[in-house]
């Protein structure tokens, strides 16, 4: 086996994750290859330092209050959804009355009414297109998040 | 201690209940995985506050995305993907901050005490070098080092979580350790030049 092939097995050799035949191959190669022995030495140093790393645990009271923290996040999320929904409903209601009053007023010219109607229809098309695009992007994003 | 199969069944049952809108099922998953989520995130973002925030946000995402969960698949790899993505976002946001020096006090704040004060000082310096090097690693390398060294997962466990073949775990670990060694040696050379 060439050095490049052996090197790809070195991590497995260090961790005892190779089978008997692979271990023997690596051992045999290492006996006659100084470059790979040096490489293994460097990797062993990293492994040795990393094996001493142990993170501090958090205080018990932090873990005891953990679920409340998650629950608060859920509550806030729901709060924002309802508040946004309410705001959208109020906005639509207000706009509907505004537009209806505008079109029912006889003193306003038919051209102004046509212009506003065009603006509203165009705006509605743009809004629907934007929402569809966002929804498509959102579904793709969510898919990326949960799949590997 | 419960067997692996039984744990998977428990998770599947809790996810099934969560899909039906029972928030209490989420508290079961939180109790079971909160520490794993925190320590997984800590190994990747290297900061206790961010790791805590990521772990809680991950459970919120579980709640929000429960409907997209495939009941036939195990829970933990799916959950891990959420944690890893959140960590990736945190690291992207603080790319500029990440390039700063890691000091000994910061490492001491994160790590558990062990050994005598003299050996501890030497070891802490070595760990500081490791942490500084970890910060410069690409996410994929940082991730595999974290799973193998800090979370002490076997190659089979890592392969299952990352959904990659066992041989890929081995080669990715080799390249990650090699890059880590190079970065630590570079740090040592810089320190010698400073002295």
mmCIF file of C-alpha atoms in Angstrom:
data_model
loop_
_atom_site.group_PDB
_atom_site.id
_atom_site.type_symbol
_atom_site.label_atom_id
_atom_site.label_comp_id
_atom_site.label_asym_id
_atom_site.label_seq_id
_atom_site.Cartn_x
_atom_site.Cartn_y
_atom_site.Cartn_z
ATOM 1 C CA UNK A 1 0.000 0.000 0.000
ATOM 2 C CA UNK A 2 1.092 3.552 -0.776
ATOM 3 C CA UNK A 3 1.622 6.233 1.896
ATOM 4 C CA UNK A 4 -1.562 8.109 0.841
ATOM 5 C CA UNK A 5 -3.692 5.016 1.347
ATOM 6 C CA UNK A 6 -2.042 4.245 4.689
ATOM 7 C CA UNK A 7 -2.524 7.824 5.919
ATOM 8 C CA UNK A 8 -6.279 7.559 5.410
ATOM 9 C CA UNK A 9 -6.214 4.577 7.787
ATOM 10 C CA UNK A 10 -4.074 6.261 10.449
ATOM 11 C CA UNK A 11 -6.990 7.703 12.433
ATOM 12 C CA UNK A 12 -8.619 4.267 12.515
ATOM 13 C CA UNK A 13 -5.291 2.754 13.577
ATOM 14 C CA UNK A 14 -4.962 5.260 16.432
ATOM 15 C CA UNK A 15 -8.514 4.620 17.612
ATOM 16 C CA UNK A 16 -8.395 0.815 17.280
ATOM 17 C CA UNK A 17 -11.183 0.943 14.677
ATOM 18 C CA UNK A 18 -9.415 -1.116 11.984
ATOM 19 C CA UNK A 19 -9.915 -4.836 11.412
ATOM 20 C CA UNK A 20 -7.045 -7.283 11.954
ATOM 21 C CA UNK A 21 -5.844 -7.303 8.338
ATOM 22 C CA UNK A 22 -5.847 -3.500 8.048
ATOM 23 C CA UNK A 23 -4.014 -3.134 11.376
ATOM 24 C CA UNK A 24 -1.330 -5.546 10.176
ATOM 25 C CA UNK A 25 -0.967 -3.643 6.877
ATOM 26 C CA UNK A 26 -0.562 -0.298 8.660
ATOM 27 C CA UNK A 27 1.876 -1.759 11.182
ATOM 28 C CA UNK A 28 3.982 -3.298 8.415
ATOM 29 C CA UNK A 29 4.042 -0.042 6.451
ATOM 30 C CA UNK A 30 4.944 2.031 9.520
ATOM 31 C CA UNK A 31 7.899 -0.239 10.270
ATOM 32 C CA UNK A 32 9.492 0.731 6.963
ATOM 33 C CA UNK A 33 8.265 4.323 6.444
ATOM 34 C CA UNK A 34 9.660 7.158 8.534
ATOM 35 C CA UNK A 35 7.383 9.817 6.978
ATOM 36 C CA UNK A 36 4.246 7.940 8.041
ATOM 37 C CA UNK A 37 5.697 7.324 11.526
ATOM 38 C CA UNK A 38 6.285 11.081 11.878
ATOM 39 C CA UNK A 39 2.740 11.737 10.684
ATOM 40 C CA UNK A 40 1.367 9.280 13.248
ATOM 41 C CA UNK A 41 3.392 11.020 15.982
ATOM 42 C CA UNK A 42 1.789 14.371 15.114
ATOM 43 C CA UNK A 43 -1.670 12.838 15.140
ATOM 44 C CA UNK A 44 -0.982 11.116 18.473
ATOM 45 C CA UNK A 45 -0.078 14.470 20.023
ATOM 46 C CA UNK A 46 -3.397 15.957 18.918
ATOM 47 C CA UNK A 47 -5.264 12.943 20.209
ATOM 48 C CA UNK A 48 -3.457 13.075 23.535
ATOM 49 C CA UNK A 49 -4.301 16.757 24.156
ATOM 50 C CA UNK A 50 -7.883 16.329 22.944
ATOM 51 C CA UNK A 51 -8.426 13.316 25.190
ATOM 52 C CA UNK A 52 -7.681 15.497 28.240
ATOM 53 C CA UNK A 53 -10.352 18.013 27.329
ATOM 54 C CA UNK A 54 -13.399 17.750 29.523
ATOM 55 C CA UNK A 55 -15.963 20.510 29.592
ATOM 56 C CA UNK A 56 -17.335 21.921 32.825
ATOM 57 C CA UNK A 57 -20.938 21.085 33.510
ATOM 58 C CA UNK A 58 -23.421 23.869 34.214
ATOM 59 C CA UNK A 59 -24.797 24.388 37.745
ATOM 60 C CA UNK A 60 -27.718 22.158 38.700
ATOM 61 C CA UNK A 61 -30.168 25.083 38.945
ATOM 62 C CA UNK A 62 -29.482 25.955 35.288
ATOM 63 C CA UNK A 63 -30.519 22.448 34.244
ATOM 64 C CA UNK A 64 -33.527 22.539 36.551
ATOM 65 C CA UNK A 65 -34.820 25.688 34.859
ATOM 66 C CA UNK A 66 -33.952 24.483 31.357
ATOM 67 C CA UNK A 67 -37.414 23.285 30.321
ATOM 68 C CA UNK A 68 -38.981 26.601 31.414
ATOM 69 C CA UNK A 69 -36.564 28.348 29.037
ATOM 70 C CA UNK A 70 -37.616 26.158 26.112
ATOM 71 C CA UNK A 71 -41.287 26.577 27.027
ATOM 72 C CA UNK A 72 -40.920 30.378 27.127
ATOM 73 C CA UNK A 73 -39.485 30.284 23.608
ATOM 74 C CA UNK A 74 -42.500 28.281 22.406
ATOM 75 C CA UNK A 75 -44.892 30.700 24.132
ATOM 76 C CA UNK A 76 -43.172 33.737 22.616
ATOM 77 C CA UNK A 77 -43.258 32.127 19.168
ATOM 78 C CA UNK A 78 -47.004 31.530 19.486
ATOM 79 C CA UNK A 79 -47.450 35.074 20.823
ATOM 80 C CA UNK A 80 -45.757 36.531 17.745
ATOM 81 C CA UNK A 81 -47.859 34.389 15.408
ATOM 82 C CA UNK A 82 -51.146 35.547 16.977
ATOM 83 C CA UNK A 83 -50.046 39.183 17.191
ATOM 84 C CA UNK A 84 -48.952 39.164 13.519
ATOM 85 C CA UNK A 85 -52.186 37.474 12.476
ATOM 86 C CA UNK A 86 -54.237 40.086 14.347
ATOM 87 C CA UNK A 87 -52.250 42.920 12.757
ATOM 88 C CA UNK A 88 -52.779 41.474 9.252
ATOM 89 C CA UNK A 89 -56.544 41.061 9.830
ATOM 90 C CA UNK A 90 -56.855 44.660 11.110
ATOM 91 C CA UNK A 91 -54.810 45.980 8.195
ATOM 92 C CA UNK A 92 -56.926 44.123 5.641
ATOM 93 C CA UNK A 93 -60.126 45.302 7.316
ATOM 94 C CA UNK A 94 -58.961 48.940 7.332
ATOM 95 C CA UNK A 95 -57.778 48.786 3.722
ATOM 96 C CA UNK A 96 -61.029 47.199 2.581
ATOM 97 C CA UNK A 97 -63.082 50.045 4.127
ATOM 98 C CA UNK A 98 -60.752 52.690 2.772
ATOM 99 C CA UNK A 99 -60.918 51.310 -0.779
ATOM 100 C CA UNK A 100 -64.684 50.728 -0.629
ATOM 101 C CA UNK A 101 -65.304 54.328 0.529
ATOM 102 C CA UNK A 102 -63.009 55.602 -2.223
ATOM 103 C CA UNK A 103 -64.868 53.742 -4.993
ATOM 104 C CA UNK A 104 -68.323 54.674 -3.670
ATOM 105 C CA UNK A 105 -67.647 58.411 -3.657
ATOM 106 C CA UNK A 106 -69.342 59.854 -6.799
ATOM 107 C CA UNK A 107 -67.273 63.063 -6.889
ATOM 108 C CA UNK A 108 -64.055 61.107 -7.655
ATOM 109 C CA UNK A 109 -63.264 60.817 -11.357
ATOM 110 C CA UNK A 110 -63.615 57.429 -13.081
ATOM 111 C CA UNK A 111 -59.989 57.728 -14.296
ATOM 112 C CA UNK A 112 -58.709 58.077 -10.740
ATOM 113 C CA UNK A 113 -60.795 55.040 -9.771
ATOM 114 C CA UNK A 114 -59.389 53.043 -12.721
ATOM 115 C CA UNK A 115 -55.850 54.047 -11.780
ATOM 116 C CA UNK A 116 -56.312 52.972 -8.164
ATOM 117 C CA UNK A 117 -57.963 49.714 -9.301
ATOM 118 C CA UNK A 118 -54.919 49.009 -11.514
ATOM 119 C CA UNK A 119 -52.576 49.704 -8.599
ATOM 120 C CA UNK A 120 -54.535 47.376 -6.319
ATOM 121 C CA UNK A 121 -54.698 44.531 -8.868
ATOM 122 C CA UNK A 122 -50.985 44.891 -9.731
ATOM 123 C CA UNK A 123 -50.058 45.038 -6.051
ATOM 124 C CA UNK A 124 -52.114 41.913 -5.347
ATOM 125 C CA UNK A 125 -50.338 40.004 -8.157
ATOM 126 C CA UNK A 126 -46.925 41.087 -6.861
ATOM 127 C CA UNK A 127 -47.856 40.114 -3.287
ATOM 128 C CA UNK A 128 -49.097 36.655 -4.307
ATOM 129 C CA UNK A 129 -45.961 36.073 -6.388
ATOM 130 C CA UNK A 130 -43.735 37.164 -3.486
ATOM 131 C CA UNK A 131 -45.574 34.928 -1.000
ATOM 132 C CA UNK A 132 -45.273 31.930 -3.349
ATOM 133 C CA UNK A 133 -41.550 32.553 -3.781
ATOM 134 C CA UNK A 134 -41.038 32.847 -0.024
ATOM 135 C CA UNK A 135 -43.036 29.698 0.653
ATOM 136 C CA UNK A 136 -40.968 27.773 -1.880
ATOM 137 C CA UNK A 137 -37.719 29.037 -0.326
ATOM 138 C CA UNK A 138 -39.022 28.257 3.188
ATOM 139 C CA UNK A 139 -39.835 24.645 2.302
ATOM 140 C CA UNK A 140 -36.419 24.146 0.729
ATOM 141 C CA UNK A 141 -34.748 25.740 3.766
ATOM 142 C CA UNK A 142 -36.588 23.503 6.193
ATOM 143 C CA UNK A 143 -35.703 20.462 4.118
ATOM 144 C CA UNK A 144 -32.026 21.414 4.225
ATOM 145 C CA UNK A 145 -32.196 21.840 7.969
ATOM 146 C CA UNK A 146 -33.400 18.374 8.821
ATOM 147 C CA UNK A 147 -31.671 16.306 6.151
ATOM 148 C CA UNK A 148 -28.031 15.418 5.814
ATOM 149 C CA UNK B 1 -29.777 1.694 31.753
ATOM 150 C CA UNK B 2 -32.093 1.343 28.792
ATOM 151 C CA UNK B 3 -31.110 -0.510 25.647
ATOM 152 C CA UNK B 4 -30.637 1.397 22.393
ATOM 153 C CA UNK B 5 -33.725 -0.107 20.737
ATOM 154 C CA UNK B 6 -35.939 0.779 23.671
ATOM 155 C CA UNK B 7 -34.586 4.358 23.687
ATOM 156 C CA UNK B 8 -35.434 4.687 19.990
ATOM 157 C CA UNK B 9 -38.954 3.438 20.661
ATOM 158 C CA UNK B 10 -39.333 5.998 23.464
ATOM 159 C CA UNK B 11 -38.180 8.789 21.146
ATOM 160 C CA UNK B 12 -40.530 7.645 18.379
ATOM 161 C CA UNK B 13 -43.428 7.595 20.845
ATOM 162 C CA UNK B 14 -42.606 11.076 22.137
ATOM 163 C CA UNK B 15 -42.292 12.450 18.585
ATOM 164 C CA UNK B 16 -45.593 10.834 17.681
ATOM 165 C CA UNK B 17 -47.241 12.586 20.633
ATOM 166 C CA UNK B 18 -45.539 15.870 19.765
ATOM 167 C CA UNK B 19 -46.924 15.653 16.237
ATOM 168 C CA UNK B 20 -50.367 15.475 17.821
ATOM 169 C CA UNK B 21 -49.612 18.752 19.596
ATOM 170 C CA UNK B 22 -48.751 17.451 23.078
ATOM 171 C CA UNK B 23 -46.123 19.859 24.361
ATOM 172 C CA UNK B 24 -45.508 17.584 27.354
ATOM 173 C CA UNK B 25 -43.886 15.096 24.962
ATOM 174 C CA UNK B 26 -41.301 17.736 24.138
ATOM 175 C CA UNK B 27 -40.429 18.062 27.818
ATOM 176 C CA UNK B 28 -39.629 14.330 27.770
ATOM 177 C CA UNK B 29 -37.228 14.836 24.861
ATOM 178 C CA UNK B 30 -35.756 17.917 26.530
ATOM 179 C CA UNK B 31 -35.052 16.014 29.744
ATOM 180 C CA UNK B 32 -33.397 13.246 27.788
ATOM 181 C CA UNK B 33 -31.280 15.259 25.357
ATOM 182 C CA UNK B 34 -30.698 18.688 26.950
ATOM 183 C CA UNK B 35 -27.168 17.923 28.144
ATOM 184 C CA UNK B 36 -26.176 16.219 24.897
ATOM 185 C CA UNK B 37 -27.479 19.206 22.933
ATOM 186 C CA UNK B 38 -25.585 21.664 25.129
ATOM 187 C CA UNK B 39 -22.260 19.798 25.051
ATOM 188 C CA UNK B 40 -22.500 19.084 21.317
ATOM 189 C CA UNK B 41 -23.039 22.789 20.695
ATOM 190 C CA UNK B 42 -20.307 23.772 23.152
ATOM 191 C CA UNK B 43 -17.750 21.673 21.284
ATOM 192 C CA UNK B 44 -18.665 23.388 18.047
ATOM 193 C CA UNK B 45 -19.212 27.020 19.061
ATOM 194 C CA UNK B 46 -16.699 27.047 21.962
ATOM 195 C CA UNK B 47 -18.755 29.424 24.082
ATOM 196 C CA UNK B 48 -21.088 28.482 26.941
ATOM 197 C CA UNK B 49 -23.703 31.216 26.351
ATOM 198 C CA UNK B 50 -24.009 30.520 22.640
ATOM 199 C CA UNK B 51 -24.077 26.751 23.255
ATOM 200 C CA UNK B 52 -26.896 27.116 25.795
ATOM 201 C CA UNK B 53 -28.845 29.331 23.425
ATOM 202 C CA UNK B 54 -28.319 26.930 20.503
ATOM 203 C CA UNK B 55 -29.456 23.942 22.575
ATOM 204 C CA UNK B 56 -32.713 25.647 23.622
ATOM 205 C CA UNK B 57 -33.358 26.948 20.111
ATOM 206 C CA UNK B 58 -32.857 23.397 18.785
ATOM 207 C CA UNK B 59 -35.733 22.131 20.944
ATOM 208 C CA UNK B 60 -37.917 24.990 19.711
ATOM 209 C CA UNK B 61 -37.120 23.889 16.130
ATOM 210 C CA UNK B 62 -38.047 20.312 17.071
ATOM 211 C CA UNK B 63 -41.424 21.621 18.215
ATOM 212 C CA UNK B 64 -41.890 23.734 15.078
ATOM 213 C CA UNK B 65 -40.711 21.042 12.613
ATOM 214 C CA UNK B 66 -42.195 17.971 14.340
ATOM 215 C CA UNK B 67 -44.601 17.440 11.420
ATOM 216 C CA UNK B 68 -41.697 17.029 8.987
ATOM 217 C CA UNK B 69 -40.065 14.297 11.110
ATOM 218 C CA UNK B 70 -40.077 10.857 9.488
ATOM 219 C CA UNK B 71 -41.304 8.346 12.088
ATOM 220 C CA UNK B 72 -39.302 5.538 10.487
ATOM 221 C CA UNK B 73 -36.006 7.333 11.125
ATOM 222 C CA UNK B 74 -34.268 7.570 14.505
ATOM 223 C CA UNK B 75 -34.733 10.858 16.365
ATOM 224 C CA UNK B 76 -31.173 11.660 17.353
ATOM 225 C CA UNK B 77 -29.530 12.096 13.891
ATOM 226 C CA UNK B 78 -32.427 14.374 12.902
ATOM 227 C CA UNK B 79 -32.038 16.364 16.095
ATOM 228 C CA UNK B 80 -28.272 16.499 15.675
ATOM 229 C CA UNK B 81 -28.694 17.986 12.170
ATOM 230 C CA UNK B 82 -30.765 20.787 13.713
ATOM 231 C CA UNK B 83 -28.138 21.465 16.404
ATOM 232 C CA UNK B 84 -25.308 21.407 13.836
ATOM 233 C CA UNK B 85 -27.133 23.846 11.543
ATOM 234 C CA UNK B 86 -27.762 26.257 14.385
ATOM 235 C CA UNK B 87 -24.078 26.043 15.365
ATOM 236 C CA UNK B 88 -23.101 26.716 11.751
ATOM 237 C CA UNK B 89 -25.278 29.854 11.793
ATOM 238 C CA UNK B 90 -23.727 31.080 15.049
ATOM 239 C CA UNK B 91 -20.214 30.582 13.658
ATOM 240 C CA UNK B 92 -21.115 32.353 10.415
ATOM 241 C CA UNK B 93 -22.420 35.335 12.404
ATOM 242 C CA UNK B 94 -19.279 35.724 14.440
ATOM 243 C CA UNK B 95 -16.658 34.950 11.810
ATOM 244 C CA UNK B 96 -14.842 38.204 12.527
ATOM 245 C CA UNK B 97 -14.836 37.686 16.301
ATOM 246 C CA UNK B 98 -13.559 34.142 15.827
ATOM 247 C CA UNK B 99 -10.178 35.256 14.578
ATOM 248 C CA UNK B 100 -9.235 36.763 17.957
ATOM 249 C CA UNK B 101 -6.737 35.144 20.290
ATOM 250 C CA UNK B 102 -7.962 32.529 22.750
ATOM 251 C CA UNK B 103 -6.620 33.237 26.234
ATOM 252 C CA UNK B 104 -5.954 30.843 29.084
ATOM 253 C CA UNK B 105 -8.715 32.292 31.298
ATOM 254 C CA UNK B 106 -11.293 31.613 28.632
ATOM 255 C CA UNK B 107 -10.219 27.982 28.344
ATOM 256 C CA UNK B 108 -10.244 27.658 32.152
ATOM 257 C CA UNK B 109 -13.806 28.914 32.285
ATOM 258 C CA UNK B 110 -14.958 26.166 29.923
ATOM 259 C CA UNK B 111 -12.956 23.191 31.089
ATOM 260 C CA UNK B 112 -13.242 20.950 34.120
ATOM 261 C CA UNK B 113 -10.293 21.086 36.588
ATOM 262 C CA UNK B 114 -8.009 18.100 36.781
ATOM 263 C CA UNK B 115 -4.529 17.323 38.113
ATOM 264 C CA UNK B 116 -2.169 19.378 40.276
ATOM 265 C CA UNK B 117 -1.773 23.140 39.751
ATOM 266 C CA UNK B 118 1.644 22.686 38.001
ATOM 267 C CA UNK B 119 0.536 20.015 35.543
ATOM 268 C CA UNK B 120 -2.725 21.848 35.121
ATOM 269 C CA UNK B 121 -0.954 25.013 33.972
ATOM 270 C CA UNK B 122 1.014 23.102 31.331
ATOM 271 C CA UNK B 123 -2.002 21.159 30.211
ATOM 272 C CA UNK B 124 -4.084 24.287 30.100
ATOM 273 C CA UNK B 125 -1.591 25.905 27.741
ATOM 274 C CA UNK B 126 -1.784 22.854 25.472
ATOM 275 C CA UNK B 127 -5.557 22.952 25.608
ATOM 276 C CA UNK B 128 -5.482 26.666 24.802
ATOM 277 C CA UNK B 129 -3.492 25.847 21.665
ATOM 278 C CA UNK B 130 -6.031 23.173 20.798
ATOM 279 C CA UNK B 131 -8.948 25.579 21.276
ATOM 280 C CA UNK B 132 -7.251 28.305 19.242
ATOM 281 C CA UNK B 133 -6.632 25.771 16.462
ATOM 282 C CA UNK B 134 -10.211 24.447 16.670
ATOM 283 C CA UNK B 135 -11.523 27.946 15.992
ATOM 284 C CA UNK B 136 -9.636 28.059 12.720
ATOM 285 C CA UNK B 137 -10.853 24.670 11.500
ATOM 286 C CA UNK B 138 -13.511 24.439 8.795
ATOM 287 C CA UNK B 139 -16.902 23.437 10.214
ATOM 288 C CA UNK B 140 -16.777 19.831 8.935
ATOM 289 C CA UNK B 141 -13.421 19.215 10.647
ATOM 290 C CA UNK B 142 -14.542 20.884 13.863
ATOM 291 C CA UNK B 143 -17.694 18.779 13.831
ATOM 292 C CA UNK B 144 -15.938 15.429 13.492
ATOM 293 C CA UNK B 145 -13.292 16.304 16.113
ATOM 294 C CA UNK B 146 -16.069 17.334 18.474
ATOM 295 C CA UNK B 147 -18.023 14.114 18.005
ATOM 296 C CA UNK B 148 -15.028 11.817 18.284
ATOM 297 C CA UNK B 149 -12.840 13.493 20.875
ATOM 298 C CA UNK B 150 -15.156 15.569 23.028
ATOM 299 C CA UNK B 151 -18.328 13.498 22.813
ATOM 300 C CA UNK B 152 -16.356 10.242 22.600
ATOM 301 C CA UNK B 153 -18.550 8.678 19.935
ATOM 302 C CA UNK B 154 -17.476 5.559 18.056
ATOM 303 C CA UNK B 155 -17.043 5.567 14.271
ATOM 304 C CA UNK B 156 -20.340 3.686 13.901
ATOM 305 C CA UNK B 157 -22.204 6.262 15.983
ATOM 306 C CA UNK B 158 -20.683 9.150 14.014
ATOM 307 C CA UNK B 159 -21.471 7.424 10.713
ATOM 308 C CA UNK B 160 -25.091 7.035 11.787
ATOM 309 C CA UNK B 161 -25.442 10.651 12.969
ATOM 310 C CA UNK B 162 -23.771 12.215 9.941
ATOM 311 C CA UNK B 163 -25.252 9.674 7.538
ATOM 312 C CA UNK B 164 -21.881 8.912 5.949
ATOM 313 C CA UNK B 165 -19.983 5.605 5.506
ATOM 314 C CA UNK B 166 -17.673 4.423 8.284
ATOM 315 C CA UNK B 167 -14.646 4.737 5.984
ATOM 316 C CA UNK B 168 -15.476 8.399 5.377
ATOM 317 C CA UNK B 169 -15.556 8.993 9.139
ATOM 318 C CA UNK B 170 -12.036 7.551 9.320
ATOM 319 C CA UNK B 171 -10.599 9.630 6.499
ATOM 320 C CA UNK B 172 -12.366 12.807 7.640
ATOM 321 C CA UNK B 173 -10.926 12.293 11.110
ATOM 322 C CA UNK B 174 -7.451 11.838 9.682
ATOM 323 C CA UNK B 175 -7.599 15.100 7.693
ATOM 324 C CA UNK B 176 -9.172 16.979 10.626
ATOM 325 C CA UNK B 177 -6.468 15.783 13.052
ATOM 326 C CA UNK B 178 -3.767 16.631 10.542
ATOM 327 C CA UNK B 179 -5.093 20.159 10.046
ATOM 328 C CA UNK B 180 -5.388 20.534 13.812
ATOM 329 C CA UNK B 181 -1.764 19.398 14.255
ATOM 330 C CA UNK B 182 -0.608 21.897 11.613
ATOM 331 C CA UNK B 183 -2.498 24.742 13.268
ATOM 332 C CA UNK B 184 -1.174 23.850 16.726
ATOM 333 C CA UNK B 185 2.388 23.704 15.388
ATOM 334 C CA UNK B 186 1.868 27.071 13.711
ATOM 335 C CA UNK B 187 0.651 28.523 17.031
ATOM 336 C CA UNK B 188 3.771 27.118 18.729
ATOM 337 C CA UNK B 189 6.040 28.706 16.115
ATOM 338 C CA UNK B 190 4.285 32.066 16.583
ATOM 339 C CA UNK B 191 4.707 31.819 20.362
ATOM 340 C CA UNK B 192 8.437 31.024 19.992
ATOM 341 C CA UNK B 193 8.921 34.021 17.673
ATOM 342 C CA UNK B 194 7.124 36.273 20.184
ATOM 343 C CA UNK B 195 9.414 35.044 22.999
#
